[in-house]
PDB file of C-alpha atoms and ligand atoms in Angstrom:
ATOM      1  CA  GLY A   1      36.390  51.939  49.467  1.00 47.00           C
ATOM      2  CA  GLY A   2      35.641  49.353  52.582  1.00 53.00           C
ATOM      3  CA  GLY A   3      38.848  49.305  53.921  1.00 59.00           C
ATOM      4  CA  GLY A   4      40.051  45.772  56.015  1.00 81.00           C
ATOM      5  CA  LYS A   5      43.279  43.794  55.522  1.00 94.00           C
ATOM      6  CA  VAL A   6      44.174  43.123  51.755  1.00 96.00           C
ATOM      7  CA  VAL A   7      44.360  39.486  50.741  1.00 97.00           C
ATOM      8  CA  THR A   8      45.165  38.041  47.113  1.00 98.00           C
ATOM      9  CA  VAL A   9      43.466  35.237  46.200  1.00 98.00           C
ATOM     10  CA  LEU A  10      44.072  33.065  42.791  1.00 98.00           C
ATOM     11  CA  VAL A  11      41.499  31.985  40.922  1.00 98.00           C
ATOM     12  CA  LEU A  12      41.634  28.651  39.344  1.00 97.00           C
ATOM     13  CA  GLY A  13      40.456  25.937  37.257  1.00 98.00           C
ATOM     14  CA  LEU A  14      39.871  24.634  34.168  1.00 98.00           C
ATOM     15  CA  ASP A  15      38.960  26.776  31.390  1.00 97.00           C
ATOM     16  CA  ASN A  16      34.709  27.102  31.025  1.00 98.00           C
ATOM     17  CA  SER A  17      34.624  26.495  34.406  1.00 98.00           C
ATOM     18  CA  GLY A  18      33.400  29.789  35.375  1.00 98.00           C
ATOM     19  CA  LYS A  19      35.617  31.485  36.424  1.00 98.00           C
ATOM     20  CA  THR A  20      35.257  35.037  34.811  1.00 97.00           C
ATOM     21  CA  THR A  21      31.903  34.999  35.291  1.00 97.00           C
ATOM     22  CA  MET A  22      31.580  34.515  38.829  1.00 97.00           C
ATOM     23  CA  LEU A  23      33.818  37.577  39.537  1.00 97.00           C
ATOM     24  CA  ARG A  24      32.129  39.113  37.484  1.00 96.00           C
ATOM     25  CA  THR A  25      28.842  38.806  39.591  1.00 96.00           C
ATOM     26  CA  LEU A  26      30.959  39.351  42.540  1.00 95.00           C
ATOM     27  CA  THR A  27      31.710  42.557  41.566  1.00 93.00           C
ATOM     28  CA  THR A  28      28.764  44.164  39.251  1.00 86.00           C
ATOM     29  CA  THR A  29      26.279  43.361  42.683  1.00 60.00           C
ATOM     30  CA  GLU A  30      28.687  45.116  44.827  1.00 54.00           C
ATOM     31  CA  GLN A  31      28.959  48.846  43.122  1.00 53.00           C
ATOM     32  CA  GLU A  32      26.753  50.335  41.246  1.00 46.00           C
ATOM     33  CA  GLY A  33      27.467  52.431  37.837  1.00 44.00           C
ATOM     34  CA  GLN A  34      28.520  48.454  36.532  1.00 49.00           C
ATOM     35  CA  ARG A  35      29.637  47.761  33.081  1.00 51.00           C
ATOM     36  CA  GLN A  36      28.436  45.299  32.075  1.00 54.00           C
ATOM     37  CA  GLY A  37      25.700  43.235  34.166  1.00 55.00           C
ATOM     38  CA  PRO A  38      25.798  39.503  35.870  1.00 54.00           C
ATOM     39  CA  GLY A  39      24.663  37.473  32.702  1.00 54.00           C
ATOM     40  CA  ALA A  40      26.507  39.555  29.941  1.00 60.00           C
ATOM     41  CA  SER A  41      28.079  36.778  28.058  1.00 69.00           C
ATOM     42  CA  SER A  42      31.885  35.735  28.606  1.00 82.00           C
ATOM     43  CA  VAL A  43      34.037  34.951  26.417  1.00 91.00           C
ATOM     44  CA  PRO A  44      37.413  33.144  27.499  1.00 94.00           C
ATOM     45  CA  THR A  45      40.326  35.140  29.238  1.00 92.00           C
ATOM     46  CA  VAL A  46      43.245  35.942  27.741  1.00 89.00           C
ATOM     47  CA  GLY A  47      45.947  35.404  29.710  1.00 89.00           C
ATOM     48  CA  GLN A  48      45.599  36.711  33.292  1.00 90.00           C
ATOM     49  CA  ARG A  49      43.410  39.592  34.599  1.00 93.00           C
ATOM     50  CA  GLN A  50      42.871  41.636  38.065  1.00 95.00           C
ATOM     51  CA  GLU A  51      39.596  41.908  39.553  1.00 95.00           C
ATOM     52  CA  ASN A  52      38.863  43.433  43.146  1.00 96.00           C
ATOM     53  CA  PHE A  53      36.029  42.252  45.617  1.00 96.00           C
ATOM     54  CA  GLN A  54      34.802  42.401  49.641  1.00 94.00           C
ATOM     55  CA  SER A  55      33.439  40.293  51.747  1.00 93.00           C
ATOM     56  CA  GLY A  56      32.858  40.599  55.528  1.00 92.00           C
ATOM     57  CA  GLY A  57      36.105  43.099  56.260  1.00 93.00           C
ATOM     58  CA  VAL A  58      37.846  41.616  54.049  1.00 96.00           C
ATOM     59  CA  SER A  59      39.251  42.959  50.316  1.00 96.00           C
ATOM     60  CA  PHE A  60      40.532  40.612  47.978  1.00 97.00           C
ATOM     61  CA  ARG A  61      42.674  41.294  45.196  1.00 97.00           C
ATOM     62  CA  ALA A  62      41.896  38.001  43.172  1.00 98.00           C
ATOM     63  CA  TRP A  63      43.604  36.789  39.806  1.00 97.00           C
ATOM     64  CA  ASP A  64      41.288  35.764  37.717  1.00 96.00           C
ATOM     65  CA  VAL A  65      43.710  33.220  35.076  1.00 95.00           C
ATOM     66  CA  SER A  66      42.895  31.770  31.995  1.00 94.00           C
ATOM     67  CA  GLY A  67      41.934  28.051  32.299  1.00 93.00           C
ATOM     68  CA  ALA A  68      42.834  26.979  29.520  1.00 93.00           C
ATOM     69  CA  ALA A  69      45.277  23.967  28.761  1.00 91.00           C
ATOM     70  CA  ARG A  70      47.998  25.879  27.060  1.00 89.00           C
ATOM     71  CA  LEU A  71      48.239  28.779  29.989  1.00 89.00           C
ATOM     72  CA  ARG A  72      48.217  26.854  32.539  1.00 87.00           C
ATOM     73  CA  SER A  73      51.337  27.082  32.951  1.00 90.00           C
ATOM     74  CA  LEU A  74      50.367  30.537  33.538  1.00 91.00           C
ATOM     75  CA  TRP A  75      49.010  29.497  37.298  1.00 94.00           C
ATOM     76  CA  GLU A  76      52.439  28.536  39.642  1.00 95.00           C
ATOM     77  CA  ARG A  77      54.088  32.437  38.602  1.00 94.00           C
ATOM     78  CA  HIS A  78      50.914  33.576  40.847  1.00 96.00           C
ATOM     79  CA  TYR A  79      52.126  30.420  43.664  1.00 97.00           C
ATOM     80  CA  ARG A  80      54.350  32.327  45.670  1.00 97.00           C
ATOM     81  CA  HIS A  81      51.761  35.647  46.445  1.00 95.00           C
ATOM     82  CA  CYS A  82      48.084  34.442  47.024  1.00 97.00           C
ATOM     83  CA  ASP A  83      46.671  33.948  50.172  1.00 98.00           C
ATOM     84  CA  ALA A  84      44.506  31.887  49.294  1.00 98.00           C
ATOM     85  CA  VAL A  85      43.062  30.194  45.825  1.00 98.00           C
ATOM     86  CA  ILE A  86      39.244  29.879  44.765  1.00 98.00           C
ATOM     87  CA  PHE A  87      39.648  27.019  42.494  1.00 98.00           C
ATOM     88  CA  VAL A  88      36.344  26.982  40.370  1.00 98.00           C
ATOM     89  CA  VAL A  89      34.175  22.982  39.099  1.00 98.00           C
ATOM     90  CA  ASP A  90      31.862  22.679  36.841  1.00 98.00           C
ATOM     91  CA  SER A  91      29.990  20.668  38.600  1.00 98.00           C
ATOM     92  CA  ALA A  92      27.631  19.475  35.531  1.00 98.00           C
ATOM     93  CA  ASP A  93      31.212  18.769  33.309  1.00 98.00           C
ATOM     94  CA  HIS A  94      31.444  15.288  34.734  1.00 97.00           C
ATOM     95  CA  LEU A  95      34.114  14.303  31.887  1.00 97.00           C
ATOM     96  CA  ARG A  96      36.871  16.383  32.771  1.00 98.00           C
ATOM     97  CA  LEU A  97      36.440  16.696  36.362  1.00 98.00           C
ATOM     98  CA  VAL A  98      38.871  13.506  36.504  1.00 98.00           C
ATOM     99  CA  VAL A  99      41.200  16.621  34.657  1.00 98.00           C
ATOM    100  CA  ALA A 100      40.278  19.172  36.970  1.00 98.00           C
ATOM    101  CA  ARG A 101      41.398  16.548  40.001  1.00 98.00           C
ATOM    102  CA  SER A 102      44.351  16.735  38.688  1.00 97.00           C
ATOM    103  CA  GLU A 103      45.204  19.490  37.314  1.00 97.00           C
ATOM    104  CA  LEU A 104      44.134  20.812  41.625  1.00 98.00           C
ATOM    105  CA  GLU A 105      47.040  18.391  43.264  1.00 97.00           C
ATOM    106  CA  LEU A 106      49.308  19.642  40.620  1.00 96.00           C
ATOM    107  CA  MET A 107      48.819  22.980  42.783  1.00 97.00           C
ATOM    108  CA  LEU A 108      48.536  21.682  45.871  1.00 97.00           C
ATOM    109  CA  SER A 109      51.776  19.986  45.404  1.00 96.00           C
ATOM    110  CA  HIS A 110      54.332  22.269  43.940  1.00 96.00           C
ATOM    111  CA  PRO A 111      56.958  23.101  46.613  1.00 96.00           C
ATOM    112  CA  ASP A 112      55.179  26.898  46.432  1.00 97.00           C
ATOM    113  CA  MET A 113      51.926  25.594  47.799  1.00 97.00           C
ATOM    114  CA  SER A 114      52.313  22.490  49.289  1.00 95.00           C
ATOM    115  CA  GLY A 115      52.402  23.502  53.388  1.00 93.00           C
ATOM    116  CA  ARG A 116      51.410  26.853  52.986  1.00 96.00           C
ATOM    117  CA  ARG A 117      47.973  26.450  55.724  1.00 96.00           C
ATOM    118  CA  LEU A 118      46.468  29.562  53.062  1.00 97.00           C
ATOM    119  CA  PRO A 119      42.668  28.334  52.034  1.00 98.00           C
ATOM    120  CA  LEU A 120      41.071  26.997  49.892  1.00 98.00           C
ATOM    121  CA  LEU A 121      37.955  27.206  48.566  1.00 98.00           C
ATOM    122  CA  VAL A 122      36.676  25.124  46.401  1.00 98.00           C
ATOM    123  CA  LEU A 123      33.212  26.464  44.167  1.00 98.00           C
ATOM    124  CA  ALA A 124      31.015  23.826  42.735  1.00 98.00           C
ATOM    125  CA  ASN A 125      29.359  25.744  39.461  1.00 98.00           C
ATOM    126  CA  LYS A 126      26.880  25.500  37.120  1.00 98.00           C
ATOM    127  CA  SER A 127      24.803  23.945  39.983  1.00 98.00           C
ATOM    128  CA  ASP A 128      21.974  25.482  38.223  1.00 98.00           C
ATOM    129  CA  ALA A 129      22.825  23.240  34.642  1.00 98.00           C
ATOM    130  CA  PRO A 130      20.854  20.482  34.227  1.00 96.00           C
ATOM    131  CA  HIS A 131      23.151  17.006  35.909  1.00 97.00           C
ATOM    132  CA  ALA A 132      24.965  19.169  38.049  1.00 98.00           C
ATOM    133  CA  LEU A 133      26.982  17.064  40.582  1.00 98.00           C
ATOM    134  CA  SER A 134      26.520  18.093  45.057  1.00 98.00           C
ATOM    135  CA  ALA A 135      29.307  19.749  46.145  1.00 98.00           C
ATOM    136  CA  PRO A 136      29.252  15.961  48.202  1.00 98.00           C
ATOM    137  CA  HIS A 137      29.513  14.171  44.930  1.00 98.00           C
ATOM    138  CA  VAL A 138      32.299  16.810  43.177  1.00 98.00           C
ATOM    139  CA  ALA A 139      34.477  17.497  46.325  1.00 98.00           C
ATOM    140  CA  SER A 140      34.696  13.391  46.437  1.00 98.00           C
ATOM    141  CA  ALA A 141      35.640  12.465  42.463  1.00 98.00           C
ATOM    142  CA  LEU A 142      38.374  16.318  43.200  1.00 98.00           C
ATOM    143  CA  GLY A 143      39.534  13.546  46.557  1.00 98.00           C
ATOM    144  CA  LEU A 144      39.253  16.699  48.937  1.00 98.00           C
ATOM    145  CA  GLU A 145      39.114  14.467  52.132  1.00 97.00           C
ATOM    146  CA  ARG A 146      42.853  13.290  51.622  1.00 96.00           C
ATOM    147  CA  ILE A 147      44.043  17.416  51.585  1.00 97.00           C
ATOM    148  CA  THR A 148      45.455  18.343  55.375  1.00 94.00           C
ATOM    149  CA  ASP A 149      48.084  20.950  54.786  1.00 95.00           C
ATOM    150  CA  LYS A 150      45.371  23.574  54.447  1.00 97.00           C
ATOM    151  CA  PRO A 151      41.699  24.575  55.980  1.00 98.00           C
ATOM    152  CA  TRP A 152      39.162  24.079  52.421  1.00 98.00           C
ATOM    153  CA  HIS A 153      36.060  24.636  51.679  1.00 98.00           C
ATOM    154  CA  VAL A 154      33.499  23.703  49.133  1.00 98.00           C
ATOM    155  CA  CYS A 155      30.608  24.831  48.361  1.00 98.00           C
ATOM    156  CA  ALA A 156      27.600  24.715  44.988  1.00 98.00           C
ATOM    157  CA  SER A 157      27.450  27.915  43.728  1.00 98.00           C
ATOM    158  CA  SER A 158      25.610  29.144  39.447  1.00 98.00           C
ATOM    159  CA  ALA A 159      28.071  32.081  38.662  1.00 98.00           C
ATOM    160  CA  LEU A 160      25.306  33.664  36.699  1.00 96.00           C
ATOM    161  CA  SER A 161      22.594  33.871  39.874  1.00 96.00           C
ATOM    162  CA  GLY A 162      25.075  34.933  41.729  1.00 97.00           C
ATOM    163  CA  GLU A 163      24.189  31.872  44.769  1.00 97.00           C
ATOM    164  CA  GLY A 164      26.172  30.004  46.710  1.00 98.00           C
ATOM    165  CA  LEU A 165      28.342  32.678  45.880  1.00 97.00           C
ATOM    166  CA  GLY A 166      28.138  34.812  48.750  1.00 96.00           C
ATOM    167  CA  ASP A 167      28.419  32.271  51.790  1.00 97.00           C
ATOM    168  CA  GLY A 168      31.827  30.579  49.717  1.00 98.00           C
ATOM    169  CA  VAL A 169      33.428  34.142  49.897  1.00 97.00           C
ATOM    170  CA  SER A 170      31.904  35.022  53.482  1.00 97.00           C
ATOM    171  CA  TRP A 171      34.252  31.533  54.765  1.00 98.00           C
ATOM    172  CA  LEU A 172      36.990  33.042  52.517  1.00 97.00           C
ATOM    173  CA  ALA A 173      36.842  36.336  54.493  1.00 97.00           C
ATOM    174  CA  ARG A 174      36.514  34.428  58.032  1.00 97.00           C
ATOM    175  CA  GLN A 175      39.479  32.753  57.202  1.00 97.00           C
ATOM    176  CA  LEU A 176      41.558  35.735  56.255  1.00 96.00           C
ATOM    177  CA  ARG A 177      41.008  37.745  58.720  1.00 90.00           C
TER     178      ARG A 177
HETATM  179  P1  GTP B   1      37.909  30.548  30.781  1.00 63.61           P
HETATM  180  O1  GTP B   1      38.840  32.216  31.020  1.00 63.61           O
HETATM  181  O2  GTP B   1      38.636  29.704  29.372  1.00 63.61           O
HETATM  182  O3  GTP B   1      39.866  30.053  31.126  1.00 63.61           O
HETATM  183  O4  GTP B   1      37.194  30.450  31.743  1.00 63.61           O
HETATM  184  P2  GTP B   1      36.396  30.963  32.487  1.00 63.61           P
HETATM  185  O5  GTP B   1      36.895  30.027  34.102  1.00 63.61           O
HETATM  186  O6  GTP B   1      36.852  32.041  32.689  1.00 63.61           O
HETATM  187  O7  GTP B   1      34.610  30.040  32.331  1.00 63.61           O
HETATM  188  P3  GTP B   1      33.966  32.041  31.463  1.00 63.61           P
HETATM  189  O8  GTP B   1      33.410  32.953  33.314  1.00 63.61           O
HETATM  190  O9  GTP B   1      34.299  32.354  30.811  1.00 63.61           O
HETATM  191  O10 GTP B   1      32.480  30.757  31.012  1.00 63.61           O
HETATM  192  C1  GTP B   1      32.038  29.827  30.917  1.00 63.61           C
HETATM  193  C2  GTP B   1      30.726  29.671  30.335  1.00 63.61           C
HETATM  194  O11 GTP B   1      29.719  29.596  31.495  1.00 63.61           O
HETATM  195  C3  GTP B   1      29.978  31.184  29.775  1.00 63.61           C
HETATM  196  O12 GTP B   1      29.218  30.325  28.956  1.00 63.61           O
HETATM  197  C4  GTP B   1      29.489  31.260  31.294  1.00 63.61           C
HETATM  198  O13 GTP B   1      28.353  32.513  30.731  1.00 63.61           O
HETATM  199  C5  GTP B   1      28.909  29.468  32.095  1.00 63.61           C
HETATM  200  N1  GTP B   1      28.348  29.341  32.472  1.00 63.61           N
HETATM  201  C6  GTP B   1      29.615  29.600  34.459  1.00 63.61           C
HETATM  202  N2  GTP B   1      29.210  30.273  35.481  1.00 63.61           N
HETATM  203  C7  GTP B   1      28.236  29.667  34.925  1.00 63.61           C
HETATM  204  C8  GTP B   1      26.383  28.729  35.840  1.00 63.61           C
HETATM  205  O14 GTP B   1      27.051  29.357  37.301  1.00 63.61           O
HETATM  206  N3  GTP B   1      25.521  28.293  35.222  1.00 63.61           N
HETATM  207  C9  GTP B   1      26.071  28.021  34.204  1.00 63.61           C
HETATM  208  N4  GTP B   1      24.371  27.473  33.154  1.00 63.61           N
HETATM  209  N5  GTP B   1      26.717  28.808  33.587  1.00 63.61           N
HETATM  210  C10 GTP B   1      26.931  29.124  33.777  1.00 63.61           C
HETATM  211 MG1   MG B   2      37.968  33.680  31.838  1.00 63.61          MG
END
């Protein structure tokens, strides 16, 4: 229900970063009669799936795409059709921040993405985990300050508890309204 503007958002990030958990938390906090609670365990996404949620008067059609290395080629099929991107990073996975950065750069430089003013929300996820890096630290590790053709925003989040998700998604809604 709800109405409002409908936008397509692409949810990207390495495997195990928390994309599916985040979408499940966003959809279960607003829907009654939920099938799975936010605490339900997550399994790696095979291929891609679609999930809808709303924020700030905007209806989001979200594509949750697998982050597994062998399936990352699926990402680019969605580029032409998306209005926004949520890039999820595991802030406690220090070793793979460099991999996350190169996948982000590859996405941003794709012909279907570069030069488009679509908003990019980066979630420095798993902020609840021991040794999680802060949002500014994740931003600098990803080189976000070099992105000049898109409005971007970084938020610390916990997809498990939902902390930070509301702030991030309402920023996105404001960009898209
Ligand atoms: P793929 O589908 O393989 O690309 O992974 P994904 O990004 O969808 O990750 P998923 O949501 O399946 O979460 C991976 C694991 O991280 C699961 O065990 C989650 O419970 C856990 N997880 C996700 N978000 C958080 C978080 O904010 N904090 C903590 N501590 N664990 C999290
Ligand atoms: Mg998943």
